[in-house]
mmCIF file of C-alpha atoms in Angstrom:
data_model
loop_
_atom_site.group_PDB
_atom_site.id
_atom_site.type_symbol
_atom_site.label_atom_id
_atom_site.label_comp_id
_atom_site.label_asym_id
_atom_site.label_seq_id
_atom_site.Cartn_x
_atom_site.Cartn_y
_atom_site.Cartn_z
ATOM 1 C CA UNK X 189 -35.215 -14.204 -24.057
ATOM 2 C CA UNK X 190 -32.594 -11.486 -24.488
ATOM 3 C CA UNK X 191 -33.683 -8.351 -22.665
ATOM 4 C CA UNK X 192 -33.802 -5.018 -24.491
ATOM 5 C CA UNK X 193 -30.783 -3.676 -22.635
ATOM 6 C CA UNK X 194 -28.592 -6.630 -23.536
ATOM 7 C CA UNK X 195 -29.805 -6.559 -27.134
ATOM 8 C CA UNK X 196 -28.910 -2.916 -27.565
ATOM 9 C CA UNK X 197 -25.517 -3.331 -25.918
ATOM 10 C CA UNK X 198 -24.678 -6.246 -28.179
ATOM 11 C CA UNK X 199 -25.952 -4.555 -31.301
ATOM 12 C CA UNK X 200 -23.861 -1.452 -30.693
ATOM 13 C CA UNK X 201 -20.879 -3.434 -29.480
ATOM 14 C CA UNK X 202 -20.816 -5.982 -32.261
ATOM 15 C CA UNK X 203 -22.668 -4.353 -35.133
ATOM 16 C CA UNK X 204 -25.838 -6.427 -35.088
ATOM 17 C CA UNK X 205 -27.912 -3.453 -36.344
ATOM 18 C CA UNK X 206 -27.248 -0.899 -39.076
ATOM 19 C CA UNK X 207 -24.895 1.935 -38.171
ATOM 20 C CA UNK X 208 -27.713 4.474 -38.352
ATOM 21 C CA UNK X 209 -29.425 2.705 -35.467
ATOM 22 C CA UNK X 210 -26.324 2.933 -33.274
ATOM 23 C CA UNK X 211 -27.330 6.430 -32.191
ATOM 24 C CA UNK X 212 -30.135 5.061 -30.022
ATOM 25 C CA UNK X 213 -29.178 5.884 -26.424
ATOM 26 C CA UNK X 214 -32.451 6.303 -24.570
ATOM 27 C CA UNK X 215 -32.081 6.168 -20.789
ATOM 28 C CA UNK X 216 -34.284 3.092 -20.559
ATOM 29 C CA UNK X 217 -31.992 1.273 -22.974
ATOM 30 C CA UNK X 218 -28.333 2.230 -22.760
ATOM 31 C CA UNK X 219 -26.864 4.421 -20.006
ATOM 32 C CA UNK X 220 -24.783 7.288 -21.355
ATOM 33 C CA UNK X 221 -21.863 6.184 -19.133
ATOM 34 C CA UNK X 222 -21.207 3.118 -21.284
ATOM 35 C CA UNK X 223 -18.112 3.319 -23.465
ATOM 36 C CA UNK X 224 -17.485 0.941 -26.373
ATOM 37 C CA UNK X 225 -13.783 0.539 -27.233
ATOM 38 C CA UNK X 226 -11.557 -1.918 -29.106
ATOM 39 C CA UNK X 227 -8.457 -3.546 -27.691
ATOM 40 C CA UNK X 228 -5.172 -2.004 -28.851
ATOM 41 C CA UNK X 229 -5.034 -4.345 -31.850
ATOM 42 C CA UNK X 230 -8.682 -3.741 -32.736
ATOM 43 C CA UNK X 231 -9.330 -7.498 -32.683
ATOM 44 C CA UNK X 232 -11.739 -7.445 -29.729
ATOM 45 C CA UNK X 233 -14.533 -5.085 -28.732
ATOM 46 C CA UNK X 234 -15.024 -4.065 -25.134
ATOM 47 C CA UNK X 235 -17.691 -2.482 -22.996
ATOM 48 C CA UNK X 236 -16.146 -0.142 -20.418
ATOM 49 C CA UNK X 237 -18.118 0.763 -17.291
ATOM 50 C CA UNK X 238 -17.656 2.418 -13.931
ATOM 51 C CA UNK X 239 -19.530 0.075 -11.599
ATOM 52 C CA UNK X 240 -20.826 0.923 -8.135
ATOM 53 C CA UNK X 241 -20.048 -2.010 -5.871
ATOM 54 C CA UNK X 242 -21.496 -2.458 -2.366
ATOM 55 C CA UNK X 243 -19.212 -4.463 -0.078
ATOM 56 C CA UNK X 244 -18.523 -5.183 3.571
ATOM 57 C CA UNK X 245 -14.996 -6.236 4.500
ATOM 58 C CA UNK X 246 -13.310 -7.422 7.683
ATOM 59 C CA UNK X 247 -10.189 -5.252 7.559
ATOM 60 C CA UNK X 248 -7.854 -4.397 10.409
ATOM 61 C CA UNK X 249 -7.185 -1.067 12.071
ATOM 62 C CA UNK X 250 -3.654 -0.050 11.135
ATOM 63 C CA UNK X 251 -1.999 2.047 13.821
ATOM 64 C CA UNK X 252 -0.020 4.202 11.432
ATOM 65 C CA UNK X 253 -0.473 7.792 10.353
ATOM 66 C CA UNK X 254 -0.231 8.624 6.651
ATOM 67 C CA UNK X 255 3.467 9.189 5.909
ATOM 68 C CA UNK X 256 4.322 12.872 6.194
ATOM 69 C CA UNK X 257 7.263 12.666 3.806
ATOM 70 C CA UNK X 258 9.543 10.327 1.889
ATOM 71 C CA UNK X 259 11.819 9.811 4.894
ATOM 72 C CA UNK X 260 8.921 8.237 6.781
ATOM 73 C CA UNK X 261 7.993 6.085 3.753
ATOM 74 C CA UNK X 262 11.527 4.742 3.467
ATOM 75 C CA UNK X 263 11.851 4.068 7.197
ATOM 76 C CA UNK X 264 8.513 2.230 7.237
ATOM 77 C CA UNK X 265 9.687 0.059 4.351
ATOM 78 C CA UNK X 266 12.940 -0.695 6.187
ATOM 79 C CA UNK X 267 11.019 -1.769 9.289
ATOM 80 C CA UNK X 268 8.610 -3.848 7.190
ATOM 81 C CA UNK X 269 11.305 -5.645 5.208
ATOM 82 C CA UNK X 270 14.021 -6.081 7.831
ATOM 83 C CA UNK X 271 14.897 -9.473 9.304
ATOM 84 C CA UNK X 272 12.527 -10.564 12.080
ATOM 85 C CA UNK X 273 10.251 -7.601 11.414
ATOM 86 C CA UNK X 274 7.709 -6.837 14.136
ATOM 87 C CA UNK X 275 6.027 -3.992 12.266
ATOM 88 C CA UNK X 276 2.792 -5.850 11.540
ATOM 89 C CA UNK X 277 2.267 -6.907 15.146
ATOM 90 C CA UNK X 278 3.027 -3.365 16.342
ATOM 91 C CA UNK X 279 0.536 -1.673 14.006
ATOM 92 C CA UNK X 280 -2.249 -4.273 14.064
ATOM 93 C CA UNK X 281 -5.023 -2.518 15.962
ATOM 94 C CA UNK X 282 -7.519 -5.370 15.652
ATOM 95 C CA UNK X 283 -10.587 -5.926 13.472
ATOM 96 C CA UNK X 284 -12.168 -3.041 11.583
ATOM 97 C CA UNK X 285 -15.307 -3.447 9.493
ATOM 98 C CA UNK X 286 -15.456 -1.483 6.256
ATOM 99 C CA UNK X 287 -18.885 -1.169 4.646
ATOM 100 C CA UNK X 288 -19.289 1.130 1.684
ATOM 101 C CA UNK X 289 -20.046 1.586 -1.989
ATOM 102 C CA UNK X 290 -16.988 1.857 -4.236
ATOM 103 C CA UNK X 291 -16.621 2.782 -7.891
ATOM 104 C CA UNK X 292 -14.724 0.153 -9.871
ATOM 105 C CA UNK X 293 -13.612 0.546 -13.476
ATOM 106 C CA UNK X 294 -14.278 -2.602 -15.500
ATOM 107 C CA UNK X 295 -14.080 -3.784 -19.083
ATOM 108 C CA UNK X 296 -15.981 -6.690 -20.630
ATOM 109 C CA UNK X 297 -14.486 -7.866 -23.943
ATOM 110 C CA UNK X 298 -16.014 -10.175 -26.540
ATOM 111 C CA UNK X 299 -15.247 -11.173 -30.131
ATOM 112 C CA UNK X 300 -15.840 -8.531 -32.787
ATOM 113 C CA UNK X 301 -17.611 -11.110 -34.976
ATOM 114 C CA UNK X 302 -21.364 -11.247 -34.124
ATOM 115 C CA UNK X 303 -21.631 -14.973 -34.832
ATOM 116 C CA UNK X 304 -18.718 -15.659 -32.500
ATOM 117 C CA UNK X 305 -20.355 -13.637 -29.714
ATOM 118 C CA UNK X 306 -23.382 -15.929 -29.712
ATOM 119 C CA UNK X 307 -21.138 -18.940 -29.011
ATOM 120 C CA UNK X 308 -19.374 -17.467 -25.959
ATOM 121 C CA UNK X 309 -20.228 -19.360 -22.777
ATOM 122 C CA UNK X 310 -17.207 -18.732 -20.532
ATOM 123 C CA UNK X 311 -15.853 -15.489 -19.139
ATOM 124 C CA UNK X 312 -12.342 -15.093 -17.741
ATOM 125 C CA UNK X 313 -12.178 -12.821 -14.684
ATOM 126 C CA UNK X 314 -8.796 -11.044 -14.862
ATOM 127 C CA UNK X 315 -7.184 -9.582 -11.715
ATOM 128 C CA UNK X 316 -3.948 -7.636 -12.189
ATOM 129 C CA UNK X 317 -1.006 -7.434 -9.798
ATOM 130 C CA UNK X 318 0.451 -4.663 -7.658
ATOM 131 C CA UNK X 319 1.960 -1.562 -9.345
ATOM 132 C CA UNK X 320 -0.128 -2.489 -12.422
ATOM 133 C CA UNK X 321 -3.659 -1.863 -13.638
ATOM 134 C CA UNK X 322 -5.939 -3.671 -16.066
ATOM 135 C CA UNK X 323 -3.815 -2.573 -19.047
ATOM 136 C CA UNK X 324 -1.502 -5.493 -18.176
ATOM 137 C CA UNK X 325 -3.978 -7.764 -19.958
ATOM 138 C CA UNK X 326 -3.737 -5.685 -23.168
ATOM 139 C CA UNK X 327 -0.199 -4.266 -23.219
ATOM 140 C CA UNK X 328 0.223 -3.962 -26.995
ATOM 141 C CA UNK X 329 -0.700 -5.849 -30.170
ATOM 142 C CA UNK X 330 0.894 -9.279 -29.831
ATOM 143 C CA UNK X 331 1.125 -8.831 -26.054
ATOM 144 C CA UNK X 332 -2.594 -8.974 -25.320
ATOM 145 C CA UNK X 333 -4.019 -11.838 -23.301
ATOM 146 C CA UNK X 334 -7.461 -10.359 -23.891
ATOM 147 C CA UNK X 335 -7.027 -10.753 -27.652
ATOM 148 C CA UNK X 336 -5.697 -14.310 -27.256
ATOM 149 C CA UNK X 337 -8.585 -15.347 -25.009
ATOM 150 C CA UNK X 338 -11.259 -13.677 -27.130
ATOM 151 C CA UNK X 339 -9.822 -15.212 -30.316
ATOM 152 C CA UNK X 340 -10.185 -18.619 -28.644
ATOM 153 C CA UNK X 341 -13.887 -18.003 -27.974
ATOM 154 C CA UNK X 342 -13.870 -16.585 -24.444
ATOM 155 C CA UNK X 343 -15.112 -13.328 -22.985
ATOM 156 C CA UNK X 344 -12.832 -11.455 -20.597
ATOM 157 C CA UNK X 345 -13.717 -9.231 -17.677
ATOM 158 C CA UNK X 346 -10.827 -7.071 -16.483
ATOM 159 C CA UNK X 347 -10.956 -4.360 -13.853
ATOM 160 C CA UNK X 348 -8.793 -1.890 -11.979
ATOM 161 C CA UNK X 349 -8.513 -3.047 -8.391
ATOM 162 C CA UNK X 350 -9.629 -0.585 -5.725
ATOM 163 C CA UNK X 351 -7.062 2.209 -5.318
ATOM 164 C CA UNK X 352 -5.663 1.735 -8.819
ATOM 165 C CA UNK X 353 -6.111 3.295 -12.244
ATOM 166 C CA UNK X 354 -9.628 4.480 -13.030
ATOM 167 C CA UNK X 355 -11.182 2.929 -9.933
ATOM 168 C CA UNK X 356 -11.873 4.833 -6.734
ATOM 169 C CA UNK X 357 -8.937 5.780 -4.470
ATOM 170 C CA UNK X 358 -10.118 5.622 -0.837
ATOM 171 C CA UNK X 359 -7.992 5.727 2.336
ATOM 172 C CA UNK X 360 -4.734 3.908 1.461
ATOM 173 C CA UNK X 361 -4.141 2.556 4.963
ATOM 174 C CA UNK X 362 -7.494 1.701 6.527
ATOM 175 C CA UNK X 363 -9.533 0.832 3.429
ATOM 176 C CA UNK X 364 -7.251 -0.558 0.718
ATOM 177 C CA UNK X 365 -6.397 -3.910 2.255
ATOM 178 C CA UNK X 366 -6.252 -7.529 1.153
ATOM 179 C CA UNK X 367 -9.639 -8.557 2.596
ATOM 180 C CA UNK X 368 -11.393 -5.699 0.757
ATOM 181 C CA UNK X 369 -9.824 -6.763 -2.542
ATOM 182 C CA UNK X 370 -11.334 -10.232 -2.068
ATOM 183 C CA UNK X 371 -14.784 -8.833 -1.266
ATOM 184 C CA UNK X 372 -14.796 -6.543 -4.310
ATOM 185 C CA UNK X 373 -13.744 -9.397 -6.576
ATOM 186 C CA UNK X 374 -16.489 -11.596 -5.104
ATOM 187 C CA UNK X 375 -19.110 -8.886 -5.630
ATOM 188 C CA UNK X 376 -18.095 -8.470 -9.277
ATOM 189 C CA UNK X 377 -18.067 -12.223 -9.883
ATOM 190 C CA UNK X 378 -21.545 -12.478 -8.372
ATOM 191 C CA UNK X 379 -22.776 -9.837 -10.811
ATOM 192 C CA UNK X 380 -21.293 -11.757 -13.735
ATOM 193 C CA UNK X 381 -22.909 -14.997 -12.610
ATOM 194 C CA UNK X 382 -26.273 -13.265 -12.178
ATOM 195 C CA UNK X 383 -26.059 -11.567 -15.594
ATOM 196 C CA UNK X 384 -26.031 -8.126 -13.980
ATOM 197 C CA UNK X 385 -23.185 -6.784 -16.127
ATOM 198 C CA UNK X 386 -24.502 -5.992 -19.616
ATOM 199 C CA UNK X 387 -27.103 -8.742 -18.968
ATOM 200 C CA UNK X 388 -24.864 -11.325 -20.628
ATOM 201 C CA UNK X 389 -25.263 -14.882 -19.332
ATOM 202 C CA UNK X 390 -22.154 -17.012 -18.809
ATOM 203 C CA UNK X 391 -22.195 -20.678 -17.862
ATOM 204 C CA UNK X 392 -18.626 -20.684 -16.471
ATOM 205 C CA UNK X 393 -16.378 -18.130 -14.775
ATOM 206 C CA UNK X 394 -12.608 -18.651 -14.762
ATOM 207 C CA UNK X 395 -10.404 -16.746 -12.311
ATOM 208 C CA UNK X 396 -7.132 -15.525 -13.807
ATOM 209 C CA UNK X 397 -4.658 -13.586 -11.711
ATOM 210 C CA UNK X 398 -1.185 -12.130 -11.925
ATOM 211 C CA UNK X 399 1.106 -11.773 -8.887
ATOM 212 C CA UNK X 400 -0.906 -10.040 -6.123
ATOM 213 C CA UNK X 401 -3.910 -10.564 -8.407
ATOM 214 C CA UNK X 402 -3.235 -14.296 -8.116
ATOM 215 C CA UNK X 403 -3.196 -13.858 -4.342
ATOM 216 C CA UNK X 404 -6.600 -12.155 -4.532
ATOM 217 C CA UNK X 405 -7.880 -14.911 -6.840
ATOM 218 C CA UNK X 406 -6.638 -17.553 -4.448
ATOM 219 C CA UNK X 407 -8.248 -15.663 -1.566
ATOM 220 C CA UNK X 408 -11.562 -15.792 -3.407
ATOM 221 C CA UNK X 409 -11.314 -19.564 -3.873
ATOM 222 C CA UNK X 410 -10.653 -19.946 -0.141
ATOM 223 C CA UNK X 411 -13.566 -17.824 1.101
ATOM 224 C CA UNK X 412 -15.952 -18.301 -1.834
ATOM 225 C CA UNK X 413 -15.022 -21.643 -3.456
ATOM 226 C CA UNK X 414 -18.101 -21.646 -5.700
ATOM 227 C CA UNK X 415 -17.210 -18.364 -7.410
ATOM 228 C CA UNK X 416 -14.851 -19.890 -9.983
ATOM 229 C CA UNK X 417 -15.094 -23.048 -12.054
ATOM 230 C CA UNK X 418 -11.330 -23.038 -12.587
ATOM 231 C CA UNK X 419 -8.394 -20.747 -11.828
ATOM 232 C CA UNK X 420 -5.163 -19.776 -13.560
ATOM 233 C CA UNK X 421 -2.524 -18.250 -11.293
ATOM 234 C CA UNK X 422 0.415 -16.491 -12.930
ATOM 235 C CA UNK X 423 3.473 -14.861 -11.376
ATOM 236 C CA UNK X 424 3.074 -16.477 -7.953
ATOM 237 C CA UNK X 425 4.519 -19.293 -5.880
ATOM 238 C CA UNK X 426 4.578 -20.663 -2.350
ATOM 239 C CA UNK X 427 7.967 -19.136 -1.520
ATOM 240 C CA UNK X 428 8.371 -15.600 -0.202
ATOM 241 C CA UNK X 429 12.139 -15.866 0.294
ATOM 242 C CA UNK X 430 12.891 -13.210 -2.333
ATOM 243 C CA UNK X 431 9.796 -11.008 -1.997
ATOM 244 C CA UNK X 432 11.433 -8.589 0.440
ATOM 245 C CA UNK X 433 14.416 -8.069 -1.856
ATOM 246 C CA UNK X 434 12.050 -7.421 -4.748
ATOM 247 C CA UNK X 435 9.999 -4.944 -2.723
ATOM 248 C CA UNK X 436 13.152 -3.132 -1.660
ATOM 249 C CA UNK X 437 14.127 -2.821 -5.320
ATOM 250 C CA UNK X 438 10.787 -1.132 -6.030
ATOM 251 C CA UNK X 439 12.129 1.943 -4.191
ATOM 252 C CA UNK X 440 8.545 2.952 -3.405
ATOM 253 C CA UNK X 441 8.081 6.713 -3.303
ATOM 254 C CA UNK X 442 5.215 9.090 -2.562
ATOM 255 C CA UNK X 443 3.056 8.961 -5.680
ATOM 256 C CA UNK X 444 1.924 12.592 -5.690
ATOM 257 C CA UNK X 445 5.553 13.668 -6.116
ATOM 258 C CA UNK X 446 6.083 11.522 -9.205
ATOM 259 C CA UNK X 447 7.347 13.569 -12.195
ATOM 260 C CA UNK X 448 4.574 12.161 -14.382
ATOM 261 C CA UNK X 449 2.058 14.190 -12.306
ATOM 262 C CA UNK X 450 -0.582 11.521 -13.005
ATOM 263 C CA UNK X 451 -0.917 10.826 -9.272
ATOM 264 C CA UNK X 452 -0.746 14.431 -8.070
ATOM 265 C CA UNK X 453 -4.222 14.382 -6.472
ATOM 266 C CA UNK X 454 -3.565 11.332 -4.280
ATOM 267 C CA UNK X 455 -2.689 11.507 -0.560
ATOM 268 C CA UNK X 456 0.780 10.571 0.702
ATOM 269 C CA UNK X 457 -0.238 6.986 1.523
ATOM 270 C CA UNK X 458 -0.201 6.119 -2.181
ATOM 271 C CA UNK X 459 3.233 4.969 -3.358
ATOM 272 C CA UNK X 460 4.782 4.354 -6.764
ATOM 273 C CA UNK X 461 7.973 3.061 -8.353
ATOM 274 C CA UNK X 462 9.948 6.169 -9.297
ATOM 275 C CA UNK X 463 11.895 5.154 -12.403
ATOM 276 C CA UNK X 464 12.516 2.634 -15.162
ATOM 277 C CA UNK X 465 15.250 0.808 -13.261
ATOM 278 C CA UNK X 466 12.994 0.047 -10.298
ATOM 279 C CA UNK X 467 10.400 -1.459 -12.654
ATOM 280 C CA UNK X 468 12.895 -3.443 -14.730
ATOM 281 C CA UNK X 469 14.869 -4.948 -11.859
ATOM 282 C CA UNK X 470 12.292 -7.346 -10.433
ATOM 283 C CA UNK X 471 9.877 -7.650 -13.354
ATOM 284 C CA UNK X 472 11.871 -8.000 -16.594
ATOM 285 C CA UNK X 473 14.685 -10.239 -17.832
ATOM 286 C CA UNK X 474 17.039 -8.904 -20.502
ATOM 287 C CA UNK X 475 17.430 -9.668 -23.395
ATOM 288 C CA UNK X 476 14.088 -11.426 -23.458
ATOM 289 C CA UNK X 477 11.916 -8.331 -23.857
ATOM 290 C CA UNK X 478 11.457 -5.421 -26.227
ATOM 291 C CA UNK X 479 12.547 -2.091 -24.668
ATOM 292 C CA UNK X 480 9.440 -0.513 -26.184
ATOM 293 C CA UNK X 481 7.291 -2.836 -24.050
ATOM 294 C CA UNK X 482 9.283 -1.882 -20.962
ATOM 295 C CA UNK X 483 8.571 1.746 -21.848
ATOM 296 C CA UNK X 484 4.859 1.012 -22.099
ATOM 297 C CA UNK X 485 4.840 -0.602 -18.666
ATOM 298 C CA UNK X 486 6.721 2.361 -17.216
ATOM 299 C CA UNK X 487 4.123 4.714 -18.696
ATOM 300 C CA UNK X 488 1.320 2.499 -17.337
ATOM 301 C CA UNK X 489 2.793 2.133 -13.830
ATOM 302 C CA UNK X 490 0.371 2.265 -10.952
ATOM 303 C CA UNK X 491 0.268 2.712 -7.200
ATOM 304 C CA UNK X 492 0.882 0.559 -4.138
ATOM 305 C CA UNK X 493 -0.139 1.210 -0.522
ATOM 306 C CA UNK X 494 1.079 0.232 2.927
ATOM 307 C CA UNK X 495 -2.464 -0.909 3.684
ATOM 308 C CA UNK X 496 -2.187 -3.662 1.118
ATOM 309 C CA UNK X 497 1.473 -4.461 1.786
ATOM 310 C CA UNK X 498 0.650 -5.098 5.429
ATOM 311 C CA UNK X 499 -2.522 -7.146 4.878
ATOM 312 C CA UNK X 500 -2.258 -9.117 1.643
ATOM 313 C CA UNK X 501 -0.925 -12.078 3.609
ATOM 314 C CA UNK X 502 -4.152 -12.180 5.624
ATOM 315 C CA UNK X 503 -6.027 -13.631 2.650
ATOM 316 C CA UNK X 504 -3.563 -16.469 1.936
ATOM 317 C CA UNK X 505 -4.769 -19.864 3.158
ATOM 318 C CA UNK X 506 -5.300 -23.281 1.538
ATOM 319 C CA UNK X 507 -8.451 -23.413 -0.571
ATOM 320 C CA UNK X 508 -9.678 -26.657 0.977
ATOM 321 C CA UNK X 509 -13.100 -26.664 -0.686
ATOM 322 C CA UNK X 510 -12.163 -25.607 -4.201
ATOM 323 C CA UNK X 511 -12.383 -28.632 -6.496
ATOM 324 C CA UNK X 512 -11.912 -27.138 -9.966
ATOM 325 C CA UNK X 513 -8.743 -27.525 -12.037
ATOM 326 C CA UNK X 514 -5.866 -25.142 -11.312
ATOM 327 C CA UNK X 515 -3.159 -23.905 -13.679
ATOM 328 C CA UNK X 516 0.023 -22.212 -12.395
ATOM 329 C CA UNK X 517 2.466 -20.261 -14.578
ATOM 330 C CA UNK X 518 5.788 -18.740 -13.567
ATOM 331 C CA UNK X 519 8.326 -16.916 -15.667
ATOM 332 C CA UNK X 520 11.554 -18.900 -15.718
ATOM 333 C CA UNK X 521 13.439 -15.858 -14.450
ATOM 334 C CA UNK X 522 10.828 -14.455 -12.048
ATOM 335 C CA UNK X 523 12.823 -12.519 -9.455
ATOM 336 C CA UNK X 524 9.960 -11.679 -7.081
ATOM 337 C CA UNK X 525 9.091 -15.265 -6.178
ATOM 338 C CA UNK X 526 12.120 -17.246 -7.319
ATOM 339 C CA UNK X 527 15.110 -14.931 -7.074
ATOM 340 C CA UNK X 528 15.562 -15.154 -10.845
ATOM 341 C CA UNK X 529 15.435 -18.952 -11.358
ATOM 342 C CA UNK X 530 12.116 -20.756 -10.921
ATOM 343 C CA UNK X 531 13.606 -24.135 -11.809
ATOM 344 C CA UNK X 532 15.740 -24.326 -8.640
ATOM 345 C CA UNK X 533 15.912 -26.137 -6.295
ATOM 346 C CA UNK X 534 12.887 -27.598 -8.116
ATOM 347 C CA UNK X 535 10.090 -26.421 -10.402
ATOM 348 C CA UNK X 536 8.474 -23.731 -8.248
ATOM 349 C CA UNK X 537 5.252 -23.763 -10.253
ATOM 350 C CA UNK X 538 4.687 -27.405 -9.245
ATOM 351 C CA UNK X 539 4.528 -26.531 -5.527
ATOM 352 C CA UNK X 540 1.415 -24.335 -5.577
ATOM 353 C CA UNK X 541 -1.384 -26.861 -6.130
ATOM 354 C CA UNK X 542 -0.272 -29.361 -3.447
ATOM 355 C CA UNK X 543 0.156 -26.545 -0.908
ATOM 356 C CA UNK X 544 -2.899 -24.403 -1.639
ATOM 357 C CA UNK X 545 -5.362 -26.597 -3.551
ATOM 358 C CA UNK X 546 -5.433 -30.082 -1.978
ATOM 359 C CA UNK X 547 -8.904 -30.788 -3.415
ATOM 360 C CA UNK X 548 -8.231 -29.573 -6.970
ATOM 361 C CA UNK X 549 -8.874 -31.874 -9.896
ATOM 362 C CA UNK X 550 -6.087 -34.219 -10.973
ATOM 363 C CA UNK X 551 -5.901 -32.508 -14.347
ATOM 364 C CA UNK X 552 -4.400 -29.370 -12.855
ATOM 365 C CA UNK X 553 -1.247 -28.174 -14.571
ATOM 366 C CA UNK X 554 1.836 -26.020 -14.166
ATOM 367 C CA UNK X 555 4.099 -24.306 -16.678
ATOM 368 C CA UNK X 556 7.429 -22.505 -16.651
ATOM 369 C CA UNK X 557 7.507 -19.756 -19.298
ATOM 370 C CA UNK X 558 11.034 -19.839 -20.694
ATOM 371 C CA UNK X 559 12.907 -16.539 -20.699
ATOM 372 C CA UNK X 560 10.192 -14.575 -18.914
ATOM 373 C CA UNK X 561 10.571 -12.469 -15.799
ATOM 374 C CA UNK X 562 7.832 -11.585 -13.322
ATOM 375 C CA UNK X 563 5.817 -9.586 -15.892
ATOM 376 C CA UNK X 564 5.311 -12.704 -18.017
ATOM 377 C CA UNK X 565 3.066 -11.069 -20.602
ATOM 378 C CA UNK X 566 5.601 -8.298 -21.276
ATOM 379 C CA UNK X 567 8.241 -10.705 -22.629
ATOM 380 C CA UNK X 568 8.838 -12.217 -26.060
ATOM 381 C CA UNK X 569 7.554 -15.564 -24.735
ATOM 382 C CA UNK X 570 4.130 -14.155 -23.821
ATOM 383 C CA UNK X 571 2.534 -16.083 -26.677
ATOM 384 C CA UNK X 572 3.713 -19.380 -25.174
ATOM 385 C CA UNK X 573 2.015 -18.460 -21.926
ATOM 386 C CA UNK X 574 -1.214 -17.508 -23.720
ATOM 387 C CA UNK X 575 -1.221 -20.785 -25.643
ATOM 388 C CA UNK X 576 -0.668 -22.912 -22.539
ATOM 389 C CA UNK X 577 -3.421 -21.134 -20.590
ATOM 390 C CA UNK X 578 -5.990 -21.505 -23.359
ATOM 391 C CA UNK X 579 -5.047 -25.138 -24.009
ATOM 392 C CA UNK X 580 -5.431 -25.865 -20.292
ATOM 393 C CA UNK X 581 -8.967 -24.481 -20.319
ATOM 394 C CA UNK X 582 -9.909 -26.325 -23.496
ATOM 395 C CA UNK X 583 -8.582 -29.607 -22.122
ATOM 396 C CA UNK X 584 -10.790 -29.123 -19.068
ATOM 397 C CA UNK X 585 -13.917 -28.546 -21.113
ATOM 398 C CA UNK X 586 -14.185 -24.739 -20.902
#
């Protein structure tokens, strides 16, 4: 039986009652904090929420003070990225348990057609990469993975990772770390599986990540292998040979000094790419993108922290007990993980499953997205990526 809360959410969200009834917002039915919005194309309808998430994470104590100025930021980056860096070992102060309640912005999207909503059984759990937020999944009409997935009969659940976008911004060194990102994702997935988010029941949950979001997704499958039925990892590989060059090109700067002023309230430990060039260099491949889309991504840019830079590697380990099918996509010209050519010395997307998912189903797949850079969905070939991802899921019975 559909509970009253779920019924009201779905009726308002998808028009299952007359418009005059949409004004019903009693506290026992629909919290006033709920926000119903379309995707940028208007093809999907989404329920936006600010969720309170209780988590406990095994972080580390980082023996660094918040950077006092840009000179300290730049020097720390030099010491992190230099050959034979010892920075991590010097600042690793040992285990540190973080236990708290955090506010996480999330968006659940479903088809606009009421009859299509009733048929949805699978939700895709979307985790964005570093320097991005959840808008990556809905960049613009025609560049929206949310629209593509919803049109194919799936729900999507996207969220701003802790320290990013509309989510809470706690201590950027001691709190925002790789292990915490995994615990928050796990807590949100648990809510989805237990129908605690809009009371909608899903039979399958698919993990979809981009770049560092793929790292978080992979970290979830290692620690909590039952969370996902299948995973799709985009913008990631097993090689880190070019990651330091890419990070250097980001030219990370103190976010509260950014001319946009959108980060002015954040402490110095939050960093951001300062200009269009630093975003284009490692993430886009000319002439395979529309400059307008680059402009959108510049406007949507988000923060990075030393806490995450120093600890994201702590969550990378083979997912020995994950047995679902795995799909891996790389842009042909991804600079971050392939130095600009993911076909050399061999198909880099084909290396991920054998290295990280030894127990995955035989029907796992990989795909090189021709002409795309690291931000795959921001290129003209985004539609090819969308099609491959959806076909992969359909072929595996989701």
